[in-house]
Each structure stands twice: as C-alpha cells, then as structure tokens.
mmCIF file of C-alpha atoms in Angstrom:
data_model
loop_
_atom_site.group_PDB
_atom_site.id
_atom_site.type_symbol
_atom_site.label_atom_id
_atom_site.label_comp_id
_atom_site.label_asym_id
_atom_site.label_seq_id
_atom_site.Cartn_x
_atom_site.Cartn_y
_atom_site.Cartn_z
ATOM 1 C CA UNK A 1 0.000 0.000 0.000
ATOM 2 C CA UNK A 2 1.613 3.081 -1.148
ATOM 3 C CA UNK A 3 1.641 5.589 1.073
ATOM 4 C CA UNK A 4 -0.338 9.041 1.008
ATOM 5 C CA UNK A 5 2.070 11.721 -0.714
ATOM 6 C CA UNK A 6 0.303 14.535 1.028
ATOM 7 C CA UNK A 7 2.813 15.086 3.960
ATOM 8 C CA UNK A 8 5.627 15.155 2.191
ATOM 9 C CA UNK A 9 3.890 17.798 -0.524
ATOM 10 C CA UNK A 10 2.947 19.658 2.585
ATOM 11 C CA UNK A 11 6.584 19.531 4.256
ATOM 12 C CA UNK A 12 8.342 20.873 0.723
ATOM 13 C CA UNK A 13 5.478 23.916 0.324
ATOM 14 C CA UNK A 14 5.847 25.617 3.408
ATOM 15 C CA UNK A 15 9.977 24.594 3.891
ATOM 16 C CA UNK A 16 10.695 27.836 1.976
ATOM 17 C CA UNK A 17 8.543 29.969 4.115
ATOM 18 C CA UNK A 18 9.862 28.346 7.150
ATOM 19 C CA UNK A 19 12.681 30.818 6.389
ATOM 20 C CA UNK A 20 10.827 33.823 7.123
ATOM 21 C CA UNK A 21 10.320 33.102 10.679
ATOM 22 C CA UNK A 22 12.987 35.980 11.769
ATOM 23 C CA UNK A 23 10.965 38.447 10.160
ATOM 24 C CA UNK A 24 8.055 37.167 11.286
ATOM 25 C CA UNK A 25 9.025 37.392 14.616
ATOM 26 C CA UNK A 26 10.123 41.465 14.404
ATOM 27 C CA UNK A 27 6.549 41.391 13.494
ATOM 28 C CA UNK A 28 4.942 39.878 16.095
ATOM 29 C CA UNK A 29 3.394 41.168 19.366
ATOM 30 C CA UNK A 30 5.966 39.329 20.704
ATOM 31 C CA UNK A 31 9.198 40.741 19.731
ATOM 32 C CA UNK A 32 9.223 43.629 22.557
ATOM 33 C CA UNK A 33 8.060 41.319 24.625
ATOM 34 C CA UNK A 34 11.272 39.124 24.346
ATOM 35 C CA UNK A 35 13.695 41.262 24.070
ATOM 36 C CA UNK A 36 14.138 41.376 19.954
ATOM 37 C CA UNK A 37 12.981 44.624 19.464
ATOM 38 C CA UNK A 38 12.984 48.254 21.418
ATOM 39 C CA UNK A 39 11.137 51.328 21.638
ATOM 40 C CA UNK A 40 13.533 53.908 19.541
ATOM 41 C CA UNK A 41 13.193 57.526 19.121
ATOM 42 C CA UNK A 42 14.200 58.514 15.852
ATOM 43 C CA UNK A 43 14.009 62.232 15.876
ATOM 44 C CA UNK A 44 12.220 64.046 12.470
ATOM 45 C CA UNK A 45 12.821 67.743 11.802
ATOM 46 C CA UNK A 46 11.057 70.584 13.113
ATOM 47 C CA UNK A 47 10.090 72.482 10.251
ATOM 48 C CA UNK A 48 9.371 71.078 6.889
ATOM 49 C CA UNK A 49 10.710 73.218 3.542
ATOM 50 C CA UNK A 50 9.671 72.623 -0.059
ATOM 51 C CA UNK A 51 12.909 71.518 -0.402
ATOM 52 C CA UNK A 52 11.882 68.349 1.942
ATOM 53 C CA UNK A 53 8.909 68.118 0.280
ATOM 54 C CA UNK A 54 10.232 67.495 -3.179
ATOM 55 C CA UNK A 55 12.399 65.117 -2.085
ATOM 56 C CA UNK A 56 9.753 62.886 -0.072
ATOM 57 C CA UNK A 57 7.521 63.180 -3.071
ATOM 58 C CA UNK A 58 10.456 61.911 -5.259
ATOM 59 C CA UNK A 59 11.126 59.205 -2.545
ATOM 60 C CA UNK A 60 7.280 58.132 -2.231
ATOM 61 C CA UNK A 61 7.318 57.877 -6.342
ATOM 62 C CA UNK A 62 10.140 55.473 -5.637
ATOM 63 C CA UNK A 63 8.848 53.419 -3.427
ATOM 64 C CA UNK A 64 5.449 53.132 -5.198
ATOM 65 C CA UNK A 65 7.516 52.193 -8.646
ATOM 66 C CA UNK A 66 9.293 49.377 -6.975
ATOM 67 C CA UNK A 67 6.052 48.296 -5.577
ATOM 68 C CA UNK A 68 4.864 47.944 -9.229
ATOM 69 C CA UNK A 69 8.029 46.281 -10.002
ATOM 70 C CA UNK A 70 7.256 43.720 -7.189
ATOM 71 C CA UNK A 71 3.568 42.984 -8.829
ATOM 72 C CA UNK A 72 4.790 42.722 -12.203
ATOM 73 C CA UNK A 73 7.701 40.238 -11.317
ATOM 74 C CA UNK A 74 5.656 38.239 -8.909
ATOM 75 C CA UNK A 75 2.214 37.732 -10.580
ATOM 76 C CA UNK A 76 3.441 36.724 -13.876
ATOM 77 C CA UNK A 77 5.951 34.727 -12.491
ATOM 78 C CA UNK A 78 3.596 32.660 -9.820
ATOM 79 C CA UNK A 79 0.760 32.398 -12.837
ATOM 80 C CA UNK A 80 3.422 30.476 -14.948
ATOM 81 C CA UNK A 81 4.396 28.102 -12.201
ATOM 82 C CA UNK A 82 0.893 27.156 -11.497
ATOM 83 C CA UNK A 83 0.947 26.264 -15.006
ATOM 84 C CA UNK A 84 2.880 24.546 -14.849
ATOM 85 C CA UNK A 85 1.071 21.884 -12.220
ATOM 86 C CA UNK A 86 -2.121 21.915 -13.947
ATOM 87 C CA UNK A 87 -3.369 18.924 -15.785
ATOM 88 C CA UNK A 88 -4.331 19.180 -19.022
ATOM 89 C CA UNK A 89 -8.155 19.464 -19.954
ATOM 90 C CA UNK A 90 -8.698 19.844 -16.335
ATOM 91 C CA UNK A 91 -11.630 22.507 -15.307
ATOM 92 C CA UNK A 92 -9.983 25.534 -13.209
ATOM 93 C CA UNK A 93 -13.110 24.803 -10.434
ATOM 94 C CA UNK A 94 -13.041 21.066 -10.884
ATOM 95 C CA UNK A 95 -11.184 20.974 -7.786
ATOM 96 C CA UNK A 96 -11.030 17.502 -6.631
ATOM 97 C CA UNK A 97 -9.289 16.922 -10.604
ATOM 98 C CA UNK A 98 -6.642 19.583 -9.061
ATOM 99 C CA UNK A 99 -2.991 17.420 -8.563
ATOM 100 C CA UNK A 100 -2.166 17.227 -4.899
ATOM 101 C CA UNK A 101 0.155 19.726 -4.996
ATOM 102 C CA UNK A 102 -2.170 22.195 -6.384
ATOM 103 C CA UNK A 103 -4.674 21.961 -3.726
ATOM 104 C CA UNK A 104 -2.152 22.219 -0.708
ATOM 105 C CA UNK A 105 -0.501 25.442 -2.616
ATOM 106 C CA UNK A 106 -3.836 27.349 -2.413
ATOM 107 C CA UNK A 107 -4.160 26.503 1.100
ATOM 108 C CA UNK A 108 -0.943 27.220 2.434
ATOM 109 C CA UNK A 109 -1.154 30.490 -0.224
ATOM 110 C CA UNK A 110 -4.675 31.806 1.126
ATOM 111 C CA UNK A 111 -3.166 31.247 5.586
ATOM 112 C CA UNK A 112 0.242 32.564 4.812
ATOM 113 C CA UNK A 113 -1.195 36.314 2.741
ATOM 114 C CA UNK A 114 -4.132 36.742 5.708
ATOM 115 C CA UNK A 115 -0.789 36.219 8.122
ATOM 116 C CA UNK A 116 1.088 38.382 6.560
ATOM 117 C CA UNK A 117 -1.231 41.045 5.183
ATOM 118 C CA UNK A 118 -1.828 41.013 9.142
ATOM 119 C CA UNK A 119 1.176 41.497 10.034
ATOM 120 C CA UNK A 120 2.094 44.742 7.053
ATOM 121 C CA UNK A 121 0.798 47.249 9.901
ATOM 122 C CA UNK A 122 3.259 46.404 12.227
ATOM 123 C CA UNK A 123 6.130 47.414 9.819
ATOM 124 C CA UNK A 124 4.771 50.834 10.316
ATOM 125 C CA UNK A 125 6.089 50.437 13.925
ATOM 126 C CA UNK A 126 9.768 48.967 12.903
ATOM 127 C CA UNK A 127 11.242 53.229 13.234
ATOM 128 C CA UNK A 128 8.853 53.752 16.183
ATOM 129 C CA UNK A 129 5.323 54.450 17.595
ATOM 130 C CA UNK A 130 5.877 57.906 16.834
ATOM 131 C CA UNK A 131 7.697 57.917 13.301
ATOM 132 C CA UNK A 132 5.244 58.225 10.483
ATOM 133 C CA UNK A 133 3.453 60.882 12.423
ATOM 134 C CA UNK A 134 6.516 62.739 13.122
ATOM 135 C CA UNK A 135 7.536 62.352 8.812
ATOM 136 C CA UNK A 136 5.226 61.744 6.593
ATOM 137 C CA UNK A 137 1.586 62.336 7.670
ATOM 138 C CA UNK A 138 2.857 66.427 8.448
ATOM 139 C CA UNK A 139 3.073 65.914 4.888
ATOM 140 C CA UNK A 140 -0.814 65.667 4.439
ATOM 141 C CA UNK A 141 -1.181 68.095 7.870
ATOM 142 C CA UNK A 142 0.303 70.404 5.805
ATOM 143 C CA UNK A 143 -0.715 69.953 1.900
ATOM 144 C CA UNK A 144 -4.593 69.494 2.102
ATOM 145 C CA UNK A 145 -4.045 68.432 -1.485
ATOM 146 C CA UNK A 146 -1.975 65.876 -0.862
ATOM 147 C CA UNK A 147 -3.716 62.345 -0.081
ATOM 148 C CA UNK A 148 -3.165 60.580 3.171
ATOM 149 C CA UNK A 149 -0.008 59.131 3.020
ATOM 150 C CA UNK A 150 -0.506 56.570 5.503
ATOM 151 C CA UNK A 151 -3.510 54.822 3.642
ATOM 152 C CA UNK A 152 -1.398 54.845 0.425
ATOM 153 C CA UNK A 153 1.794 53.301 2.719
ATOM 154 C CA UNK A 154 -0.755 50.071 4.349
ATOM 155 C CA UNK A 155 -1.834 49.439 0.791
ATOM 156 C CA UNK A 156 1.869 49.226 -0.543
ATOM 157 C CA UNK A 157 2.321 47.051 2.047
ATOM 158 C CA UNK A 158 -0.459 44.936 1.656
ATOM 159 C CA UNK A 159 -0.215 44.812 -2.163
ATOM 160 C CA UNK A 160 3.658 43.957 -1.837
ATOM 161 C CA UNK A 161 3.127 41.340 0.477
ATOM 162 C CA UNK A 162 0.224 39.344 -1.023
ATOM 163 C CA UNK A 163 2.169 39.760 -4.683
ATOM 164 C CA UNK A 164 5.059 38.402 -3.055
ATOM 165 C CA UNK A 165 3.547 35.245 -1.656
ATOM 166 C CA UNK A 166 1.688 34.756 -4.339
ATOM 167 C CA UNK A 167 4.757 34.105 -6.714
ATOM 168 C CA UNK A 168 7.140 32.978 -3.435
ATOM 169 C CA UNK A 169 4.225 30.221 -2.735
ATOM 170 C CA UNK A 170 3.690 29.220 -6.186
ATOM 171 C CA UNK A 171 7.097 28.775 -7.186
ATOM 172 C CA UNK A 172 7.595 26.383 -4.245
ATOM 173 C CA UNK A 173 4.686 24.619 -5.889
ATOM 174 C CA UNK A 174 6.480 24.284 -8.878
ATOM 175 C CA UNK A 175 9.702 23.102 -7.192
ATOM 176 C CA UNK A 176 7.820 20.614 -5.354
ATOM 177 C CA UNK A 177 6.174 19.418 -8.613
ATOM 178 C CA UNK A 178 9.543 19.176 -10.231
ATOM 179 C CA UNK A 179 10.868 16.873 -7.354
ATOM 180 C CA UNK A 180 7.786 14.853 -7.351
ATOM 181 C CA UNK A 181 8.228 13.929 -11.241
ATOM 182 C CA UNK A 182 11.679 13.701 -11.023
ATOM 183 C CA UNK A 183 11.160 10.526 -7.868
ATOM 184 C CA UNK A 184 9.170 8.826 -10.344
ATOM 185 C CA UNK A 185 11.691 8.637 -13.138
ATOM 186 C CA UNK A 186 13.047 5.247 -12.703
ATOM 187 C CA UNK A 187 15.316 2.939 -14.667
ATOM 188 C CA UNK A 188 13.752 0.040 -16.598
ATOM 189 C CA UNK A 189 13.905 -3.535 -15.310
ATOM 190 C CA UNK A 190 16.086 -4.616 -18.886
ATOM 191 C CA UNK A 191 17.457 -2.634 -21.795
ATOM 192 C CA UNK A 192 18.624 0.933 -22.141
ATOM 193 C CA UNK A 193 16.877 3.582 -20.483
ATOM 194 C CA UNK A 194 13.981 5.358 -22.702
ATOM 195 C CA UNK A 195 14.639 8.612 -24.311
ATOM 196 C CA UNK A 196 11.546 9.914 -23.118
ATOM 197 C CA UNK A 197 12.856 9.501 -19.779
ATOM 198 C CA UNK A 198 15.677 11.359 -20.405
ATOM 199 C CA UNK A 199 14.762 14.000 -22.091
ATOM 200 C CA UNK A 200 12.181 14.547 -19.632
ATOM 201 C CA UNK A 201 15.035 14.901 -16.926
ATOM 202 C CA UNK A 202 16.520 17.515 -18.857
ATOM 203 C CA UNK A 203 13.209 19.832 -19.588
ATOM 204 C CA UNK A 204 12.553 19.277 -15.404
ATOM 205 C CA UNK A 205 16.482 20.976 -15.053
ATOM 206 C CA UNK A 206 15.240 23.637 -17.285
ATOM 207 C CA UNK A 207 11.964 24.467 -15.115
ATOM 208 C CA UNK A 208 13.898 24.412 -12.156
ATOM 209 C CA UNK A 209 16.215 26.830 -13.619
ATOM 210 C CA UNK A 210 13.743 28.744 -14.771
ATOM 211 C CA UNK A 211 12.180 28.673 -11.106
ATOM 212 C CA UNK A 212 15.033 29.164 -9.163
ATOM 213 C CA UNK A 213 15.976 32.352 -11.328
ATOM 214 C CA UNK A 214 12.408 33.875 -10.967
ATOM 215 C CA UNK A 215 12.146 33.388 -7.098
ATOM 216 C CA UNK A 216 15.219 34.873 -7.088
ATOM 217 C CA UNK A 217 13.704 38.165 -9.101
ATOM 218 C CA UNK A 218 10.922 38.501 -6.769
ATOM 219 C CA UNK A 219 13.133 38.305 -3.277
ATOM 220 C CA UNK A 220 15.456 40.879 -4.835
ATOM 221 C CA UNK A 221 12.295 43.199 -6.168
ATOM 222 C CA UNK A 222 11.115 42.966 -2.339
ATOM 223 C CA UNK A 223 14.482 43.710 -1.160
ATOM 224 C CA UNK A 224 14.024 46.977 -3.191
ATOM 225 C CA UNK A 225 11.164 47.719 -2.026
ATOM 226 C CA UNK A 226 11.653 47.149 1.302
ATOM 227 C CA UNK A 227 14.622 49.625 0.870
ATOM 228 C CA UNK A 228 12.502 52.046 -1.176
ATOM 229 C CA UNK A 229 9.686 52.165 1.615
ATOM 230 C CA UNK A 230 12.463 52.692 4.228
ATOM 231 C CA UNK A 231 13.795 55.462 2.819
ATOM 232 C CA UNK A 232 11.027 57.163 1.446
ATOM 233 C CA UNK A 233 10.623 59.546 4.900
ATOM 234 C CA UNK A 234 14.307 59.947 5.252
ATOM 235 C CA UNK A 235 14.438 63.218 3.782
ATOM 236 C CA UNK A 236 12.438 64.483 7.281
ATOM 237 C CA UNK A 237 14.626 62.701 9.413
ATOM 238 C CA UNK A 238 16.994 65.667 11.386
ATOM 239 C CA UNK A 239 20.580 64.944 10.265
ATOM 240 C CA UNK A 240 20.597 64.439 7.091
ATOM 241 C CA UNK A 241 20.711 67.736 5.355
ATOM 242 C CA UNK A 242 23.705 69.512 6.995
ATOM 243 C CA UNK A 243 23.014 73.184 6.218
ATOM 244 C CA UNK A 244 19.458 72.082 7.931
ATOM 245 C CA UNK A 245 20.892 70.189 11.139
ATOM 246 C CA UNK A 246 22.999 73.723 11.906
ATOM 247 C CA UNK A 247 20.157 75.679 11.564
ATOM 248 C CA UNK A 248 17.764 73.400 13.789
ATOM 249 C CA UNK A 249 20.903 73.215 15.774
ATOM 250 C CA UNK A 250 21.184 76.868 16.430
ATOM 251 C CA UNK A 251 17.163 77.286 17.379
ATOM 252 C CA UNK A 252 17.726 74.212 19.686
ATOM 253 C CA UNK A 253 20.795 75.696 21.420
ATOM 254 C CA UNK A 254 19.043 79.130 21.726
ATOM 255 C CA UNK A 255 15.840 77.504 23.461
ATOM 256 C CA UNK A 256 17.951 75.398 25.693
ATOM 257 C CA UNK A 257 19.820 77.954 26.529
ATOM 258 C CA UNK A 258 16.963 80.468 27.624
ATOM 259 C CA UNK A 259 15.171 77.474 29.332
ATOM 260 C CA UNK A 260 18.388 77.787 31.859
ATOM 261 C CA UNK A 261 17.987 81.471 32.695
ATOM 262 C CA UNK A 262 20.401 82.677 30.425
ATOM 263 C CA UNK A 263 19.921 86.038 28.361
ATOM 264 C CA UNK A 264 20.900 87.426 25.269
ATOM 265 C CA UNK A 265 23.470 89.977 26.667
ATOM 266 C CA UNK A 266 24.709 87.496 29.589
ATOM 267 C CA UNK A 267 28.757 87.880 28.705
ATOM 268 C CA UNK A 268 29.701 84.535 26.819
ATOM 269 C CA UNK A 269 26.135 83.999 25.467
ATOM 270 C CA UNK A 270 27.757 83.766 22.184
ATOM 271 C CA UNK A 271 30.348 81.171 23.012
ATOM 272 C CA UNK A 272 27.671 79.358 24.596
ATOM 273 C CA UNK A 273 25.372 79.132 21.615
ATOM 274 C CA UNK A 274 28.417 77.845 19.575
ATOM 275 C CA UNK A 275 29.124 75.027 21.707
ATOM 276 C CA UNK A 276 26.118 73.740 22.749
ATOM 277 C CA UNK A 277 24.827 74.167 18.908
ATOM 278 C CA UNK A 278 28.265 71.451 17.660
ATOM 279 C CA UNK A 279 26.772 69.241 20.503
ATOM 280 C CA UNK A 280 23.133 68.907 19.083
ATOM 281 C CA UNK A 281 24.700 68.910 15.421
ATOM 282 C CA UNK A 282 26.412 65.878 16.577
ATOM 283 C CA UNK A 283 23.713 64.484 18.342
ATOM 284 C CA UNK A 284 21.524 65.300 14.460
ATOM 285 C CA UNK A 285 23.728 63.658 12.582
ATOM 286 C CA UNK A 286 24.246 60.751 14.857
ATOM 287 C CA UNK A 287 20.310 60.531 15.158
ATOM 288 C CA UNK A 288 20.185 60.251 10.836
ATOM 289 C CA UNK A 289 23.137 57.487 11.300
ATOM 290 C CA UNK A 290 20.963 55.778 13.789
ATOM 291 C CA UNK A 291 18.120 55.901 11.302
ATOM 292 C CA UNK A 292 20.181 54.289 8.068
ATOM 293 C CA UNK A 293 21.790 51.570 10.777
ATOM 294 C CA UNK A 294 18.373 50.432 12.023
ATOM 295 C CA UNK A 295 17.085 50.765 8.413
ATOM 296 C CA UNK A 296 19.916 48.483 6.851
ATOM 297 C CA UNK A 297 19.385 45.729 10.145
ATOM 298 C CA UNK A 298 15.830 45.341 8.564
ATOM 299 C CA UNK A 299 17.100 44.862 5.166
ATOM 300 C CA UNK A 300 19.792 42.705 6.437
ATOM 301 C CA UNK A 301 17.489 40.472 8.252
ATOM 302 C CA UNK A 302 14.953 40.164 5.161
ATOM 303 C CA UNK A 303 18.117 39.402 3.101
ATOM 304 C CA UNK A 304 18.833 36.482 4.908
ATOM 305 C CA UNK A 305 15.727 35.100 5.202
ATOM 306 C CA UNK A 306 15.155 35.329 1.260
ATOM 307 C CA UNK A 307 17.991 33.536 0.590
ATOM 308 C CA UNK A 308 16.710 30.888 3.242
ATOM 309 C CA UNK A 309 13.421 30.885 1.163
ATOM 310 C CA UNK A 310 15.535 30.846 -2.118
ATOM 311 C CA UNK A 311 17.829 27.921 -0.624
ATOM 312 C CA UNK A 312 14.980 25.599 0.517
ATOM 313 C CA UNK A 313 12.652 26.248 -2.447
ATOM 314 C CA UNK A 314 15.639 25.090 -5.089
ATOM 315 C CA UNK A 315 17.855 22.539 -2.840
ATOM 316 C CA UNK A 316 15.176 19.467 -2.381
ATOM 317 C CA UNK A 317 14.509 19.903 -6.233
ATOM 318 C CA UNK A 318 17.916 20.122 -6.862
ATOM 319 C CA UNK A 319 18.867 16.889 -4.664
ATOM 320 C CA UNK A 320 15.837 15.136 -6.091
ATOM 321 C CA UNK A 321 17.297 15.677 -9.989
ATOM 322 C CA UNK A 322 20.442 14.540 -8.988
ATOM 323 C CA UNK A 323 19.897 11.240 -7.331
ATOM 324 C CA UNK A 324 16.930 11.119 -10.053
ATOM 325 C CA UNK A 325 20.417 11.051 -13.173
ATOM 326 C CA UNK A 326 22.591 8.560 -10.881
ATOM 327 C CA UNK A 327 19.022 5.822 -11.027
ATOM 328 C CA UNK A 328 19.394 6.309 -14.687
ATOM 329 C CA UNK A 329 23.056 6.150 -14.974
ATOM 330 C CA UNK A 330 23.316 10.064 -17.141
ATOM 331 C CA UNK A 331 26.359 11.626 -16.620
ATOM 332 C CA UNK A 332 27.123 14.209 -14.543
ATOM 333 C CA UNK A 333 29.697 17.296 -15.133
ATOM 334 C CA UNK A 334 32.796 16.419 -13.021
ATOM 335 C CA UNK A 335 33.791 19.671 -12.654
ATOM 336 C CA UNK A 336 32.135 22.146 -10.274
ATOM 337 C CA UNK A 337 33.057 25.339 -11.891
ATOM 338 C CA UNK A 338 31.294 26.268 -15.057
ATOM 339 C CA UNK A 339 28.940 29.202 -16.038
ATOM 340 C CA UNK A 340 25.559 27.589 -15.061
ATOM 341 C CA UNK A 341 26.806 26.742 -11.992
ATOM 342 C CA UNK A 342 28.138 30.769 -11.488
ATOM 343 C CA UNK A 343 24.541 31.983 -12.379
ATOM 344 C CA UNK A 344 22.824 29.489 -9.404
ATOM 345 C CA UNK A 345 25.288 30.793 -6.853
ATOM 346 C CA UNK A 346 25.263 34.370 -7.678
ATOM 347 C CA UNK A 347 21.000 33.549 -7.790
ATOM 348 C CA UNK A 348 20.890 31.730 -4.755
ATOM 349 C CA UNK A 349 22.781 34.661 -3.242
ATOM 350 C CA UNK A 350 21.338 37.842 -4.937
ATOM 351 C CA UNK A 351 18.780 38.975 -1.919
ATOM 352 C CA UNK A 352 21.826 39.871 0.055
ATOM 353 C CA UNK A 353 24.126 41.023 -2.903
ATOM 354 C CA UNK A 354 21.188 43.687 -3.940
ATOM 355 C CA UNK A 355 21.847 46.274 -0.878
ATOM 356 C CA UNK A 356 25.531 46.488 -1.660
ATOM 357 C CA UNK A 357 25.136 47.018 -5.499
ATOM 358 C CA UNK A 358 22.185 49.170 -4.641
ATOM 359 C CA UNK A 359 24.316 51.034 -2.272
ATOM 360 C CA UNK A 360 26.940 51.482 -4.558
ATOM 361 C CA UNK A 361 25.524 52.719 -7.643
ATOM 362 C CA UNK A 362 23.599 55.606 -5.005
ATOM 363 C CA UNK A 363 26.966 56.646 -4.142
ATOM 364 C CA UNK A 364 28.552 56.199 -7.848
ATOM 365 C CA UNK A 365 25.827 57.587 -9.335
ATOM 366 C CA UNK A 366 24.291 60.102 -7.087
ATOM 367 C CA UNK A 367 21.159 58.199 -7.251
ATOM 368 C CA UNK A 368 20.206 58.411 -3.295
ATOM 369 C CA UNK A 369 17.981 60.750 -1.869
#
C-alpha cells in the first residue's frame, strides 16, 4: 500500500517559508516582549521646507515604482508556475481533478497572505510608535491636497506582500512538482533507459532553472522595495541635510539655553550658543546614522531570510534531480566550476548582494535621496 504523498507535498510547500520566521518574529506582538525589538526615538525635523517636500515626493514615487516592479515580477511569475502543475483538460473549479500539490498550494497560499497582510501594519512600527506621524503624515497636515499618506503606505504594504507570496508560494509549488516527477523517473527492469525519460530529466532541469531564477527576481524586487519604503521619509529625518541640522541646531541651542535662565546679553552667550549648537549637530547627525543603521538591520534580516526561502525552495529539487540522473546512470559534469553553476550561486545569493550594489551605484551615481 503506497503511502499518502500529502505530507511530504505539505513539508516541501511551506519549507521555503519556514525561512521567514525571523521576520516574522520582528513582526509579532511578541518581539518587545522578548527582548528582539525596542522602543527607539528617531528624531524628524522641526520644520518642513519645499525643499523636503520634493524630495519625499520623489522618494514616495520610488517606493510606489518598486512596488509595481514587485507585482509585475511576482504575478506573472507565480501564474506560470501554477501552469505549470495543472493537468491538461482539467476545469480551473473542478477541484477535486486539481494534482495534490495544487490543492495544498492554495491553502498554504490563502493562511500565509491573511498572516502576513496582518502582520504589514506592524512594519509601520519597525522606526517607532511615533515615526510616520513625526515624517510623513505632516506631509498631508500640511498639503490638504496631498492624499493621506498613511492609507497609500498600508496598501503598498499589503499589495507587496500578497504579490510576493503569491509568486514565493507558487514557485515552491512548482519546485515541489519538479521533485515529485523527477522521484518517479526510474530505470527500466532490462534494456537501455527510454529517451523519453531522459529528455524529460533535462526539460525538469530547465523548469527548475527557470524557477530558481524567478524566485530569485521577486526576493530581490522585495528587497528593493523594502529599501525604497524605508527610505522614502528619510528626507524628514533631522541629520541628514547639513546646512538644515545647523540651523535646527542653532534654534535648539538658543531655546535650551533660555530654558536655563540665560539672556541674550549674559557675557559669553555667544560662546555658549556655539558650543552647545556642535553638541546637538552631533547628536543630528548621529540621530540620521541611527536611522540608516536600524534601516539596513531590517534589510539585512529580510536578506537572509530570502535567501533561506531561495535555498529551501531550489535545494530538495535540486537533490531530487540529482539522485533522479545517478538511477538512470546520465552523466554528470565532473567539474564544479562552469557558467551555469556561477549563475545558481550568484541567484541563490542575490537577496543579500542587492543592498551592496544598490548602495553602490547611489553613491557612484548620485542616485540616493
């Protein structure tokens, strides 16, 4: 009696988003609770100039392009690997005609977006309680033209993350599919082993190629996003425009100053001003330093739990293939340097090589804000 195939199918679909449990956990009620995260300050300026104001709208533009990028990556990408799984002549709500894999995708697809999509607000606490009100929403205080920014920052998030597990989910599908065909390609009992067989081997390498390199699209189109939403407010953090931080500098040491007692024409009033104005430009710039650091810990930790994702959605596959061309006795290339193999490395690794390259061509090519 053979045995049911649904636990293992279940075991490969959610491996990959086993990986995510890091972020997960930022994102949790939990995560103060433990210890992982802690209630930061992250100071935004006091007045907002047009200046500021062209430069958020040029950073919200950003983020709501990569966004788009995200979709158009991930939706295509996760429709072709369901494809992919469906039988042919098979009626889309025929559902008990649906392969097994099929049916456990759509479950673990439709409980892992309501977890997530759940979970989007909380992002909006990563900087602090305080830090969208404090950046962007004096935005829309200010314009009564300009939309609330907050709505249109929940439905990025929303939209980003149900994209993304869409084609993340999918893909595993596929990779699971792939593994399962690949286990049932078995040498004959006598005689050489069937072209059919083999050439079937070689179109399931292809797919998982071809899967592989498109979960690896979508991870690094949400690392850009993620980096895109993060930085969108920066231009209202205090600290990052020098000729701002000395101004807001000056006002603070004024104000601190006459909170103490002391006047205008006390003698040294002056030298006072100066000194206690370099202390709060240090503390500005060190507050916009604290901002990038805590920003590029969230990207860091997303980075490594993509490639987590990206390991465990190609590896089984991968194994599966292999042991599937040692049953039928096809060669395999000795050597473990060649071109294919550079692209799957530099794939498998790409959601933490993006925020170096990223960060390089900013700096390179002055394309930060």
């Amino acid at each position: 009696m053979n045995a049911s195939p649904y636990p293992r199918i279940i075991a490969l679909i959610i491996l990959p988003s086993l990986a995510l449990a890091p972020w997960l956990l930022l994102l949790s009620p939990w995560a103060r609770t433990l210890g992982v995260l802690s209630d930061v300050d992250i100071k935004a300026v006091a007045t907002i100039t047009n200046d500021m104001r062209v430069s958020e709208l040029a950073n919200r533009i950003t983020a709501i392009s990569s966004t788009v990028l995200l979709v158009i990556l991930a939706v295509p990408a996760g429709v072709i690997a369901l494809r992919s799984l469906w039988i042919p002549n098979a009626g889309v709500w025929a559902v008990r005609a649906w392969p097994p894999v099929l049916k456990i995708w759509f479950i673990w697809f439709a409980l892992l977006a309501v977890a997530m999509a759940s979970a989007s607000p909380r992002v909006l606490e990563l900087f602090g309680h305080d830090f969208n009100a404090n950046t962007i929403e004096r935005i829309h205080d200010k314009l009564t033209t300009t939309p609330n920014l907050t709505i249109i920052l929940k439905w990025q998030f929303y939209i980003s993350v149900i994209a993304a597990t869409f084609g993340g989910t999918a893909l595993a599908a596929a990779a699971t599919g792939i593994l399962v065909q690949a286990q049932r390609l078995t040498p004959p009992a006598q005689g050489a082993v069937p072209q059919a067989d083999l050439s079937k081997l070689d179109q399931l390498s292809r797919r998982l190629d071809l899967v592989l390199f498109a979960t690896a699209a979508i991870l690094v189109a949400g690392i850009i996003a993620v980096d895109s939403w993060s930085t969108w407010p920066s231009p209202l953090v205090v600290g990052k425009d020098t000729i701002i931080a000395d101004r807001e500098a000056l006002q603070a040491a004024r104000k601190e100053l006459n909170a103490q007692g002391v006047k205008v024409d006390d003698p040294g009033y002056s030298s006072k001003v100066d000194a206690l104005k370099k202390e709060r430009v240090d503390d500005f710039k060190n507050n916009y330093s604290a901002f990038t650091e805590l920003k590029n810990g969230f990207i860091a930790i997303q980075s490594i739990c993509y490639v987590g994702g990206l390991v465990f959605t190609f590896l089984p596959a991968a194994v599966s293939l292999d042991a599937a061309r040692r049953r039928l006795g096809v060669p395999t290339v000795a050597s473990a340097f060649s071109v294919d193999q550079i692209f799957r490395v530099l794939a498998l690794l790409s959601p933490i090589l993006v925020g170096p390259v990223a960060k390089f061509l900013s700096v390179k090519l002055g394309l930060g804000h």
